[in-house]
Amino acid sequence: MGVEGGVTAAERVLCREEDIAEGTARGFAAAPGGFTGLFAVKKEGRIHVYVNSCPHVGLPLDMMPHRFLDAKRQTIICSAHGARFRIADGICVTGPCIGEALEAVPHRIVEGQIVVPAAAGL
Ligand code: FES
């Protein structure tokens, strides 16, 4: 997609990879002109990025900012009605949208920064 080693005009930087501690998540505002934010989770050293919209009725998952994981940090949880999603692939494993999935966002790491397509979430 982009130029190796550089962030292109078609991408945006979310944050530095090291800004997300292992087993935690962080939310990001919508891109300019958009309404839907993104969030990223770090699990076992890997970053997973999803659109912050629950497949149940489209609400943001975090009623409290950055609160995307259950107490044991094993699944992503939607605070609206309690749907739980696998961190690795965003599939809903329990709750009202079981079998549906969060929208995964492709990302790459550029000089320690998490970079996603600028249009992600639009
Ligand atoms: S909006 Fe997420 S479970 Fe209902």
XYZ file of N, CA, C and O and ligand atoms in Angstrom:
492
model
N 0.829 -1.180 0.000
C 0.000 0.000 0.000
C 0.869 1.237 0.000
O 0.960 1.934 -0.957
N 1.610 1.527 1.001
C 2.351 2.778 1.057
C 3.794 2.610 0.660
O 4.240 1.554 0.242
N 4.499 3.703 0.781
C 5.927 3.691 0.519
C 6.622 3.083 1.739
O 6.338 3.478 2.867
N 7.461 2.122 1.519
C 8.151 1.468 2.630
C 8.850 2.503 3.500
O 9.587 3.349 3.007
N 8.551 2.462 4.793
C 9.263 3.341 5.709
C 8.654 4.710 5.891
O 9.091 5.455 6.756
N 7.635 5.064 5.109
C 7.050 6.394 5.279
C 5.543 6.329 5.354
O 4.929 5.408 4.846
N 4.947 7.321 6.023
C 3.495 7.417 6.107
C 3.023 8.202 4.895
O 3.515 9.301 4.617
N 2.064 7.655 4.164
C 1.595 8.321 2.949
C 0.410 9.233 3.256
O -0.171 9.178 4.345
N 0.020 10.032 2.281
C -1.114 10.943 2.444
C -2.425 10.189 2.592
O -3.416 10.743 3.061
N -2.430 8.906 2.214
C -3.640 8.110 2.303
C -3.720 7.352 3.628
O -4.561 6.473 3.803
N -2.835 7.694 4.555
C -2.802 6.996 5.838
C -2.859 8.015 6.980
O -2.649 9.203 6.777
N -3.114 7.494 8.174
C -2.977 8.342 9.358
C -2.337 7.545 10.489
O -2.493 6.319 10.575
N -1.655 8.284 11.342
C -0.967 7.677 12.485
C -1.918 7.686 13.670
O -2.532 8.713 13.978
N -2.043 6.520 14.340
C -2.879 6.471 15.548
C -2.077 6.879 16.779
O -2.473 7.761 17.531
N -0.969 6.211 17.006
C -0.104 6.518 18.145
C 1.148 5.668 17.985
O 1.282 4.925 17.019
N 2.043 5.782 18.942
C 3.208 4.907 18.925
C 2.803 3.537 19.468
O 1.972 3.448 20.386
N 3.371 2.490 18.923
C 3.047 1.135 19.366
C 3.304 0.988 20.865
O 2.542 0.358 21.586
N 4.355 1.597 21.339
C 4.721 1.472 22.760
C 3.758 2.236 23.675
O 3.802 2.054 24.893
N 2.900 3.072 23.100
C 1.929 3.801 23.918
C 0.791 2.899 24.393
O -0.007 3.304 25.241
N 0.678 1.714 23.806
C -0.354 0.766 24.235
C 0.345 -0.366 24.974
O 1.112 -1.127 24.384
N 0.101 -0.455 26.263
C 0.738 -1.496 27.068
C 0.141 -2.858 26.735
O -1.010 -2.949 26.300
N 0.920 -3.906 26.942
C 0.439 -5.269 26.729
C -0.868 -5.499 27.514
O -0.969 -5.126 28.683
N -1.851 -6.085 26.827
C -3.111 -6.404 27.491
C -4.021 -5.213 27.729
O -4.951 -5.295 28.526
N -3.782 -4.126 27.002
C -4.659 -2.964 27.147
C -5.142 -2.509 25.772
O -4.678 -2.992 24.738
N -6.058 -1.558 25.796
C -6.632 -1.037 24.558
C -6.676 0.480 24.624
O -6.628 1.074 25.701
N -6.808 1.070 23.458
C -6.867 2.531 23.393
C -7.790 2.935 22.250
O -7.718 2.361 21.158
N -8.637 3.914 22.505
C -9.551 4.396 21.484
C -9.005 5.631 20.792
O -8.203 6.383 21.365
N -9.477 5.836 19.562
C -9.028 6.981 18.754
C -10.245 7.640 18.128
O -11.186 6.961 17.703
N -10.199 8.966 18.059
C -11.311 9.720 17.482
C -11.475 9.382 16.008
O -10.552 8.864 15.359
N -12.634 9.713 15.491
C -12.890 9.526 14.061
C -11.918 10.372 13.245
O -11.451 11.424 13.696
N -11.635 9.914 12.055
C -10.812 10.693 11.134
C -11.572 11.969 10.772
O -12.809 12.021 10.869
N -10.863 13.009 10.357
C -11.545 14.241 9.938
C -12.630 13.931 8.908
O -12.394 13.210 7.942
N -13.825 14.453 9.139
C -14.925 14.206 8.221
C -15.700 12.941 8.523
O -16.697 12.646 7.869
N -15.264 12.179 9.522
C -15.925 10.927 9.850
C -16.636 10.996 11.185
O -16.520 11.979 11.921
N -17.364 9.942 11.498
C -18.115 9.902 12.744
C -17.712 8.730 13.626
O -18.056 8.688 14.798
N -17.018 7.773 13.041
C -16.747 6.540 13.772
C -15.271 6.431 14.092
O -14.421 6.499 13.194
N -14.963 6.258 15.355
C -13.579 6.127 15.786
C -13.044 4.715 15.578
O -13.726 3.834 15.055
N -11.821 4.539 16.006
C -11.152 3.243 15.930
C -10.651 2.894 17.319
O -10.602 3.753 18.203
N -10.262 1.650 17.521
C -9.538 1.310 18.736
C -8.520 0.235 18.422
O -8.637 -0.496 17.441
N -7.489 0.203 19.252
C -6.411 -0.762 19.073
C -6.198 -1.504 20.378
O -6.322 -0.937 21.463
N -5.891 -2.792 20.255
C -5.623 -3.656 21.403
C -4.253 -4.278 21.196
O -3.915 -4.672 20.070
N -3.480 -4.358 22.272
C -2.224 -5.107 22.187
C -2.363 -6.383 23.008
O -2.652 -6.332 24.200
N -2.175 -7.506 22.336
C -2.302 -8.814 22.998
C -1.151 -9.696 22.530
O -0.975 -9.893 21.327
N -0.405 -10.220 23.475
C 0.750 -11.073 23.174
C 1.666 -10.404 22.164
O 2.169 -11.035 21.233
N 1.846 -9.113 22.356
C 2.788 -8.360 21.535
C 2.269 -7.933 20.184
O 2.960 -7.225 19.459
N 1.054 -8.357 19.850
C 0.486 -8.009 18.543
C -0.562 -6.912 18.693
O -1.348 -6.919 19.645
N -0.593 -6.031 17.711
C -1.592 -4.969 17.681
C -2.758 -5.410 16.793
O -2.559 -5.958 15.702
N -3.967 -5.182 17.285
C -5.192 -5.436 16.515
C -5.978 -4.126 16.498
O -6.156 -3.510 17.549
N -6.425 -3.726 15.328
C -7.164 -2.464 15.207
C -8.557 -2.759 14.643
O -8.694 -3.525 13.672
N -9.565 -2.147 15.252
C -10.948 -2.328 14.809
C -11.668 -0.988 14.763
O -11.287 -0.034 15.454
N -12.732 -0.950 13.964
C -13.635 0.197 13.960
C -14.457 0.148 15.248
O -14.952 -0.914 15.646
N -14.604 1.283 15.906
C -15.306 1.331 17.186
C -16.812 1.422 16.982
O -17.450 2.436 17.283
N -17.355 0.352 16.441
C -18.791 0.279 16.182
C -19.231 -1.163 16.383
O -18.750 -2.068 15.705
N -20.132 -1.373 17.315
C -20.579 -2.736 17.624
C -21.519 -3.226 16.520
O -22.435 -2.491 16.115
N -21.347 -4.465 16.054
C -22.237 -4.972 15.000
C -23.673 -5.157 15.465
O -24.561 -5.328 14.629
N -23.927 -5.074 16.766
C -25.306 -5.214 17.255
C -26.158 -4.052 16.747
O -27.014 -4.250 15.892
N -25.937 -2.851 17.257
C -26.696 -1.694 16.757
C -25.803 -0.505 16.438
O -26.296 0.626 16.334
N -24.521 -0.747 16.299
C -23.633 0.304 15.807
C -23.138 1.303 16.835
O -22.556 2.326 16.474
N -23.349 1.023 18.115
C -22.853 1.946 19.138
C -21.346 1.789 19.314
O -20.790 0.718 19.056
N -20.679 2.854 19.811
C -19.273 2.677 20.208
C -19.209 1.667 21.361
O -20.126 1.607 22.182
N -18.142 0.908 21.435
C -18.068 -0.150 22.448
C -17.745 0.385 23.833
O -18.127 -0.211 24.829
N -17.025 1.491 23.902
C -16.516 1.974 25.194
C -17.386 3.098 25.755
O -17.268 4.247 25.366
N -18.217 2.749 26.711
C -18.979 3.784 27.390
C -18.028 4.661 28.204
O -18.200 5.865 28.292
N -17.030 4.025 28.792
C -15.945 4.752 29.470
C -14.794 4.805 28.474
O -14.444 3.779 27.896
N -14.181 5.964 28.274
C -13.102 6.052 27.287
C -12.023 4.988 27.487
O -11.572 4.769 28.615
N -11.662 4.338 26.413
C -10.583 3.332 26.365
C -10.933 2.021 27.088
O -10.093 1.154 27.198
N -12.158 1.868 27.562
C -12.554 0.638 28.271
C -13.141 -0.334 27.238
O -14.350 -0.381 27.035
N -12.264 -1.111 26.613
C -12.688 -2.027 25.555
C -12.577 -3.496 25.962
O -13.060 -4.354 25.238
N -11.891 -3.763 27.065
C -11.627 -5.159 27.422
C -12.370 -5.546 28.695
O -12.674 -4.697 29.542
N -12.635 -6.859 28.817
C -13.268 -7.335 30.057
C -12.247 -7.273 31.199
O -11.070 -6.992 30.991
N -12.726 -7.553 32.406
C -11.873 -7.397 33.593
C -10.622 -8.265 33.518
O -9.566 -7.894 34.035
N -10.735 -9.428 32.869
C -9.578 -10.332 32.764
C -8.753 -10.060 31.510
O -7.781 -10.758 31.236
N -9.184 -9.099 30.719
C -8.471 -8.697 29.501
C -8.331 -9.841 28.500
O -7.338 -9.966 27.793
N -9.375 -10.675 28.462
C -9.354 -11.822 27.557
C -10.189 -11.591 26.307
O -9.953 -12.220 25.277
N -11.188 -10.716 26.411
C -12.047 -10.440 25.259
C -12.333 -8.938 25.191
O -12.242 -8.228 26.190
N -12.707 -8.506 23.996
C -13.222 -7.157 23.803
C -14.687 -7.197 24.225
O -15.398 -8.165 23.914
N -15.136 -6.181 24.940
C -16.524 -6.192 25.409
C -17.211 -4.893 25.027
O -16.610 -3.820 25.083
N -18.463 -5.019 24.601
C -19.265 -3.831 24.295
C -20.036 -3.458 25.548
O -20.812 -4.264 26.074
N -19.848 -2.249 26.030
C -20.478 -1.891 27.299
C -21.968 -1.640 27.166
O -22.669 -1.588 28.174
N -22.491 -1.534 25.951
C -23.928 -1.273 25.804
C -24.766 -2.475 26.228
O -25.645 -2.365 27.074
N -24.513 -3.652 25.659
C -25.319 -4.827 25.975
C -24.463 -6.059 26.246
O -24.958 -7.183 26.223
N -23.178 -5.872 26.449
C -22.327 -6.961 26.929
C -21.811 -7.946 25.900
O -21.306 -9.007 26.278
N -21.909 -7.653 24.612
C -21.341 -8.569 23.622
C -19.830 -8.694 23.846
O -19.168 -7.724 24.198
N -19.321 -9.903 23.652
C -17.872 -10.133 23.791
C -17.315 -10.625 22.462
O -17.933 -11.447 21.785
N -16.128 -10.131 22.151
C -15.486 -10.415 20.868
C -14.077 -10.936 21.109
O -13.365 -10.449 21.999
N -13.642 -11.889 20.279
C -12.247 -12.354 20.353
C -11.325 -11.228 19.936
O -11.577 -10.548 18.926
N -10.242 -11.062 20.684
C -9.286 -10.006 20.356
C -8.620 -10.287 19.011
O -8.412 -9.374 18.214
N -8.330 -11.540 18.731
C -7.534 -11.870 17.548
C -8.246 -11.599 16.234
O -7.620 -11.181 15.261
N -9.580 -11.830 16.199
C -10.270 -11.684 14.911
C -11.577 -10.899 14.989
O -12.258 -10.728 13.974
N -11.946 -10.425 16.180
C -13.129 -9.578 16.312
C -14.454 -10.304 16.222
O -15.507 -9.667 16.189
N -14.441 -11.639 16.194
C -15.699 -12.389 16.115
C -16.425 -12.306 17.461
O -15.816 -12.494 18.518
N -17.731 -12.069 17.405
C -18.540 -12.033 18.624
C -18.793 -13.462 19.086
O -19.326 -14.283 18.330
N -18.406 -13.757 20.333
C -18.533 -15.115 20.854
C -19.669 -15.257 21.859
O -20.081 -16.369 22.182
N -20.177 -14.143 22.351
C -21.352 -14.194 23.209
C -22.029 -12.826 23.189
O -21.370 -11.804 23.028
N -23.350 -12.837 23.314
C -24.087 -11.576 23.297
C -25.036 -11.502 22.123
O -25.173 -12.466 21.366
N -25.693 -10.363 21.952
C -26.770 -10.252 20.977
C -26.336 -10.311 19.515
O -27.186 -10.486 18.641
N -25.046 -10.156 19.242
C -24.594 -10.208 17.846
C -23.642 -11.388 17.638
O -22.722 -11.322 16.813
N -23.880 -12.466 18.364
C -23.015 -13.643 18.283
C -22.846 -14.093 16.834
O -23.807 -14.127 16.059
N -21.606 -14.389 16.465
C -21.291 -14.830 15.107
C -20.951 -13.696 14.163
O -20.328 -13.913 13.136
N -21.356 -12.472 14.514
C -20.964 -11.320 13.689
C -19.578 -10.864 14.131
O -19.011 -11.398 15.085
N -19.027 -9.882 13.444
C -17.650 -9.489 13.757
C -17.472 -7.986 13.721
O -18.159 -7.272 12.974
N -16.536 -7.525 14.531
C -16.074 -6.147 14.428
C -15.385 -5.973 13.084
O -14.856 -6.943 12.523
N -15.356 -4.746 12.595
C -14.668 -4.477 11.330
C -13.181 -4.265 11.607
O -12.799 -3.286 12.264
N -12.381 -5.205 11.130
C -10.932 -5.099 11.339
C -10.352 -4.024 10.425
O -10.822 -3.809 9.315
N -9.339 -3.347 10.931
C -8.669 -2.286 10.172
C -7.236 -2.727 9.894
O -6.485 -3.006 10.829
N -6.848 -2.797 8.624
C -5.461 -3.154 8.327
C -4.531 -2.068 8.850
O -4.885 -0.884 8.833
N -3.403 -2.468 9.329
C -2.467 -1.464 9.843
C -1.046 -1.941 9.588
O -0.812 -3.101 9.283
N -0.127 -1.022 9.705
C 1.277 -1.367 9.621
C 2.029 -0.484 10.602
O 1.509 0.540 11.068
N 3.217 -0.913 10.942
C 4.043 -0.166 11.882
C 5.112 0.561 11.080
O 5.865 -0.055 10.316
N 5.157 1.867 11.230
C 6.143 2.689 10.534
C 6.954 3.436 11.585
O 6.417 4.299 12.288
N 8.199 3.073 11.714
C 9.081 3.713 12.697
C 8.432 3.760 14.072
O 8.413 4.802 14.737
N 7.843 2.627 14.475
C 7.256 2.518 15.807
C 5.864 3.097 15.941
O 5.278 3.056 17.022
N 5.316 3.617 14.851
C 3.973 4.198 14.891
C 2.963 3.248 14.244
O 3.276 2.597 13.251
N 1.750 3.231 14.809
C 0.671 2.431 14.226
C -0.010 3.282 13.166
O -0.526 4.358 13.462
N -0.005 2.775 11.931
C -0.499 3.541 10.786
C -1.666 2.777 10.160
O -1.569 1.570 9.940
N -2.765 3.489 9.897
C -3.933 2.873 9.279
C -4.344 3.669 8.049
O -3.945 4.837 7.902
N -5.167 3.084 7.173
C -5.680 3.865 6.044
C -6.465 5.075 6.561
O -7.232 4.962 7.518
N -6.288 6.216 5.937
C -6.951 7.437 6.387
C -8.464 7.288 6.378
O -9.167 7.904 7.174
N -8.982 6.464 5.485
C -10.432 6.311 5.350
C -11.012 5.268 6.296
O -12.232 5.052 6.301
N -10.197 4.643 7.126
C -10.713 3.602 8.032
C -11.761 4.203 8.955
O -11.534 5.230 9.587
N -12.915 3.565 9.016
C -14.002 4.037 9.865
C -14.928 5.035 9.197
O -15.974 5.381 9.743
N -14.577 5.500 8.002
C -15.451 6.471 7.323
C -16.578 5.756 6.608
O -16.481 4.606 6.288
S -24.514 -2.273 20.869
Fe -22.939 -3.679 21.444
S -23.987 -5.308 22.411
Fe -25.545 -3.936 21.811
